[in-house]
C-alpha positions as a printed Julia matrix, in Angstrom:
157×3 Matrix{Float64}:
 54.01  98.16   22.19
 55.77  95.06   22.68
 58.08  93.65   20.55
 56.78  90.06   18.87
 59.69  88.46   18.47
 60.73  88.79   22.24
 57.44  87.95   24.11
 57.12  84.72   21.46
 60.68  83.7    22.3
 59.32  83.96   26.1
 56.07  82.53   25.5
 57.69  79.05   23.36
 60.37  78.26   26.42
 57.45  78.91   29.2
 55.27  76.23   26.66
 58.04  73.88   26.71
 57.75  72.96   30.07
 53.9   73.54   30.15
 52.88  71.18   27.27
 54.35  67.37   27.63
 53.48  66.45   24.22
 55.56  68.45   21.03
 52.88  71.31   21.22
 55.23  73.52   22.07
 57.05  72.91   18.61
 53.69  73.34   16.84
 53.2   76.59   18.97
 56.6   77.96   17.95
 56.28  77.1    14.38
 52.43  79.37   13.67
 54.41  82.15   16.49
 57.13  81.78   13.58
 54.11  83.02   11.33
 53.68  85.66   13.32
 56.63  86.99   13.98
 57.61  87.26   10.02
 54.19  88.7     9.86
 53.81  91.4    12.57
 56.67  93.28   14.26
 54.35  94.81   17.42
 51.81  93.02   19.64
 49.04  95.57   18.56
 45.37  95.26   17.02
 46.1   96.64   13.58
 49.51  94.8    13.45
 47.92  91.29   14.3
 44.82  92.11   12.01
 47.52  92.94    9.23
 49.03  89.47    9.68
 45.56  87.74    9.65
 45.13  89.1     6.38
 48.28  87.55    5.29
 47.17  84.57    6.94
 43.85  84.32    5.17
 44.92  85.16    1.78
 48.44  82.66    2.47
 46.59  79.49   -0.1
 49.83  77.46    0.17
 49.14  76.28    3.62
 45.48  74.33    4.16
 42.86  76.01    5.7
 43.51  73.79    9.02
 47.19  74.89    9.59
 45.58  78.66    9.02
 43.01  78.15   11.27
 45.66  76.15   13.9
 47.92  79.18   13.34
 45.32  81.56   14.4
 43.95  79.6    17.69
 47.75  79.42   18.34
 48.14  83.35   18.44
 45.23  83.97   20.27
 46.35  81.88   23.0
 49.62  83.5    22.78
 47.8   87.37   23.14
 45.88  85.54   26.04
 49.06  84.69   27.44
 50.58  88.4    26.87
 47.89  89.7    28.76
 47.96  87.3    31.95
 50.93  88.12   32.01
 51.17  91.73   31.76
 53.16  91.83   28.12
 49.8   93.95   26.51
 47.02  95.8    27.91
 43.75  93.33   28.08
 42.16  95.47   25.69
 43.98  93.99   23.07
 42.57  90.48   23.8
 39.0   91.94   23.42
 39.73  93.93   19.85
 41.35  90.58   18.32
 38.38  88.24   19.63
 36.2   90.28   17.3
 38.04  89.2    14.38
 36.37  86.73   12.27
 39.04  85.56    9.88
 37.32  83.63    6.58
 40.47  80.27    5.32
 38.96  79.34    2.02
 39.68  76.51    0.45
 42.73  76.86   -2.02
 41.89  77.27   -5.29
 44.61  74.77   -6.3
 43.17  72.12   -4.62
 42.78  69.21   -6.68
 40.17  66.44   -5.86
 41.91  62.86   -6.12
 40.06  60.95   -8.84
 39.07  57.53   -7.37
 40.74  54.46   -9.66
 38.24  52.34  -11.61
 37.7   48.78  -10.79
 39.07  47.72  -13.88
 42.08  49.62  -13.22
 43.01  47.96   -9.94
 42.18  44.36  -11.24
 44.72  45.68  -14.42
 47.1   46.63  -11.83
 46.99  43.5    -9.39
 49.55  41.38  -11.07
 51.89  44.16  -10.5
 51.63  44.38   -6.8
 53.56  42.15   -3.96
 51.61  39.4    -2.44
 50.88  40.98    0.27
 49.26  43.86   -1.59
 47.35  41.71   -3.12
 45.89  40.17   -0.37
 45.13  43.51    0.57
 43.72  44.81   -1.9
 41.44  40.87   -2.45
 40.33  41.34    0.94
 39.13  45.14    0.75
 37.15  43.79   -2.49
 35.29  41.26   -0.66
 34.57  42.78    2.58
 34.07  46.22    0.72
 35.89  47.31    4.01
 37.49  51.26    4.57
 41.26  50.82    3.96
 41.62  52.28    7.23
 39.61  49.53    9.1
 41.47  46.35    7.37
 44.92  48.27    8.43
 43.44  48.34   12.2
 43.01  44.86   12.59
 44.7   42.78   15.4
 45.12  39.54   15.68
 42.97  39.32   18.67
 40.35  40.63   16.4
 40.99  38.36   14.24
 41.31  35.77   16.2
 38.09  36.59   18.18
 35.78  36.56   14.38
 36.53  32.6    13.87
 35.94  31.45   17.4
């Protein structure tokens, strides 16, 4: 069996010139996973390091699952190009790995209305203006922050 380290070292420089966005660094940072997890490309090795993976609650469930589309391209990639028999790209597709939540997680509580109008004093004008036009317009944060001035612009014509 291949060695992990040396076919991920391969695999990150050929997706450096493949990917023109920073996917490559996102690649070589779950490979990174890998490689501290698994030292041959082989079924029980990469099942071993899904196990980590799964039972790993520091990182959220969407890095996990991230980390483990990002090796399974990388075995797909091993086998096109001749690193690992294709069998091995069939016995990892049949893993079904299960990222619970963490059990750490914390929900945010939401602030009262009473505590924001306590706070508004406190805040910069702008803030404030912010925060005055979110309660009448009972707008998502998100859409007040998207605003242009063409939009704008375009509501008082």
């Amino acid at each position: 069996m291949p060695c992990v380290a040396g076919a991920v070292r391969d695999h990150v420089e050929w997706s450096r010139f493949v990917y023109q966005s920073r996917e490559w660094m996102n690649i070589r940072s779950a490979l990174a996973k890998l490689v501290s997890l698994a030292d041959e490309l082989s079924a029980p090795s990469i099942r071993a390091a899904l196990y980590e993976l799964e039972r790993d609650e520091s990182l959220s469930v969407s890095y996990r699952r991230s980390c483990w589309a990002r090796w399974r391209r990388f075995v797909n990639w091993a086998s096109e190009w001749g690193l690992v028999e294709g069998q091995l790209v069939v016995e990892i597709s049949t893993f079904r790995p299960r990222f619970a939540a963490c059990s750490s997680t914390r929900t945010r509580a939401t602030p009262s209305l009473d505590l924001v109008l306590d706070e508004m004093p406190q805040l910069s004008a702008v803030d404030r203006d912010l925060v005055k036009l979110l309660l009448l317009t009972a707008a998502r944060p998100s859409e007040i922050l998207n605003l242009t001035n063409g939009a704008i612009c375009a509501c008082n014509s």
